[in-house]
Amino acid sequence: MTPAYWQQANHELAARDHVMRRLIQHFEGASLTSRGCAFTTLARSIVGQQISVKAAESVWQKVIRTIPDMTPRSLSSVEQDLLRACGLSSRKITYLQDLSQHFMHETLNETTWSEMDDETIIAQLTKIKGIGRWTAEMFLIFHMQRPDVLPLDDIGLQRAISRHYYGDQSVNKRMIIELAKPWQPWRSVATWYLWRSLDPLPVEY
């Protein structure tokens, strides 16, 4: 499902930023999409921690071949050796199975998320083992489709900003925050286009 705000965000970003205008034109017709499943989005985000988009997609495809019916219960019950064979580290397996327990025992109150602001959701999710701020931000962007998330710790975002705005010079968080001010309230959208500029595979969680 494409966010309802996508076209408005594209129009406003293109009007404010020449790099955004070029990227939006280049990737015309493409957009952020939600898979509509909170558990799957969080599980994919854990799989994607600290590895490339391509590597994450490869591992995830192996996981879903191993567990075609991807549910908290099926992931919780699968043998760890099978998950290791997919390319998952022991730590990520622990995180995924702990996540499954939270969903199975309904310790996450999904019904209230739509009423919460971004930081409140991040605070709730980061109480789960293996979910840090970056993973929670991926959840906000891809599942909740919140429009104004800026994941400062994301390596892909840092690389893309360095490439498109600073001639491949290194950037820090303060520089990114300042650069992104004109993108508000559409920083999730700008981030998505910058990710897309780096990799032929669209970033999806």
Tab-separated table of N, CA, C and O in Angstrom, residues 27 30-33 35 44 53-54 57 142 192 195-205:
chain	number	residue	atom	x	y	z
A	27	PHE	N	12.956	8.082	-10.525
A	27	PHE	CA	12.241	6.910	-10.019
A	27	PHE	C	10.728	7.115	-10.076
A	27	PHE	O	9.990	6.616	-9.227
A	30	ALA	N	7.683	4.722	-8.791
A	30	ALA	CA	8.074	3.876	-7.663
A	30	ALA	C	7.687	4.566	-6.362
A	30	ALA	O	7.608	5.785	-6.296
A	31	SER	N	7.468	3.778	-5.333
A	31	SER	CA	7.097	4.388	-4.057
A	31	SER	C	7.347	3.427	-2.908
A	31	SER	O	7.497	2.213	-3.098
A	32	LEU	N	7.377	3.990	-1.734
A	32	LEU	CA	7.378	3.225	-0.500
A	32	LEU	C	6.085	2.418	-0.424
A	32	LEU	O	5.020	2.912	-0.794
A	33	THR	N	6.173	1.182	0.030
A	33	THR	CA	4.969	0.374	0.220
A	33	THR	C	5.025	-0.316	1.577
A	33	THR	O	6.106	-0.601	2.093
A	35	ARG	N	3.869	-3.655	3.847
A	35	ARG	CA	3.453	-5.046	3.722
A	35	ARG	C	2.214	-5.337	4.570
A	35	ARG	O	1.623	-6.403	4.456
A	44	ARG	N	11.918	-8.617	9.401
A	44	ARG	CA	12.796	-8.258	8.278
A	44	ARG	C	13.814	-7.201	8.691
A	44	ARG	O	14.970	-7.218	8.233
A	53	VAL	N	21.465	-4.117	1.730
A	53	VAL	CA	20.111	-4.424	1.261
A	53	VAL	C	20.102	-5.751	0.506
A	53	VAL	O	19.223	-6.597	0.710
A	54	LYS	N	21.085	-5.944	-0.358
A	54	LYS	CA	21.150	-7.171	-1.157
A	54	LYS	C	21.330	-8.402	-0.278
A	54	LYS	O	20.653	-9.428	-0.467
A	57	GLU	N	18.099	-9.131	1.691
A	57	GLU	CA	17.064	-9.749	0.861
A	57	GLU	C	17.375	-11.225	0.619
A	57	GLU	O	16.475	-12.085	0.657
A	142	PHE	N	8.209	1.936	7.283
A	142	PHE	CA	7.665	0.928	6.374
A	142	PHE	C	6.317	0.361	6.812
A	142	PHE	O	5.479	0.063	5.959
A	192	TRP	N	13.734	7.647	1.579
A	192	TRP	CA	13.453	6.533	0.684
A	192	TRP	C	14.081	6.760	-0.690
A	192	TRP	O	14.693	5.845	-1.263
A	195	TRP	N	17.862	6.282	-0.430
A	195	TRP	CA	18.169	4.841	-0.415
A	195	TRP	C	18.080	4.266	-1.817
A	195	TRP	O	18.949	3.516	-2.244
A	196	ARG	N	17.005	4.612	-2.499
A	196	ARG	CA	16.736	4.051	-3.834
A	196	ARG	C	17.859	4.409	-4.810
A	196	ARG	O	18.171	3.633	-5.717
A	197	SER	N	18.485	5.563	-4.623
A	197	SER	CA	19.545	6.003	-5.519
A	197	SER	C	20.799	5.156	-5.398
A	197	SER	O	21.640	5.166	-6.305
A	198	LEU	N	20.929	4.413	-4.315
A	198	LEU	CA	22.145	3.627	-4.075
A	198	LEU	C	22.064	2.207	-4.587
A	198	LEU	O	23.084	1.571	-4.810
A	199	ASP	N	20.855	1.672	-4.704
A	199	ASP	CA	20.730	0.242	-4.926
A	199	ASP	C	19.593	-0.045	-5.903
A	199	ASP	O	18.507	0.512	-5.758
A	200	PRO	N	19.816	-0.895	-6.888
A	200	PRO	CA	18.733	-1.243	-7.815
A	200	PRO	C	17.571	-1.965	-7.139
A	200	PRO	O	16.467	-1.958	-7.631
A	201	LEU	N	17.868	-2.596	-5.966
A	201	LEU	CA	16.788	-3.223	-5.202
A	201	LEU	C	16.147	-2.173	-4.303
A	201	LEU	O	16.847	-1.524	-3.540
A	202	PRO	N	14.841	-2.000	-4.368
A	202	PRO	CA	14.204	-1.055	-3.452
A	202	PRO	C	14.320	-1.540	-2.018
A	202	PRO	O	14.232	-2.737	-1.756
A	203	VAL	N	14.543	-0.608	-1.112
A	203	VAL	CA	14.594	-0.965	0.309
A	203	VAL	C	13.181	-1.297	0.749
A	203	VAL	O	12.262	-0.516	0.569
A	204	GLU	N	13.019	-2.484	1.339
A	204	GLU	CA	11.699	-2.904	1.812
A	204	GLU	C	11.836	-3.643	3.119
A	204	GLU	O	12.690	-4.511	3.267
A	205	TYR	N	10.984	-3.302	4.047
A	205	TYR	CA	10.884	-4.043	5.304
A	205	TYR	C	9.412	-4.321	5.615
A	205	TYR	O	9.050	-5.265	6.151
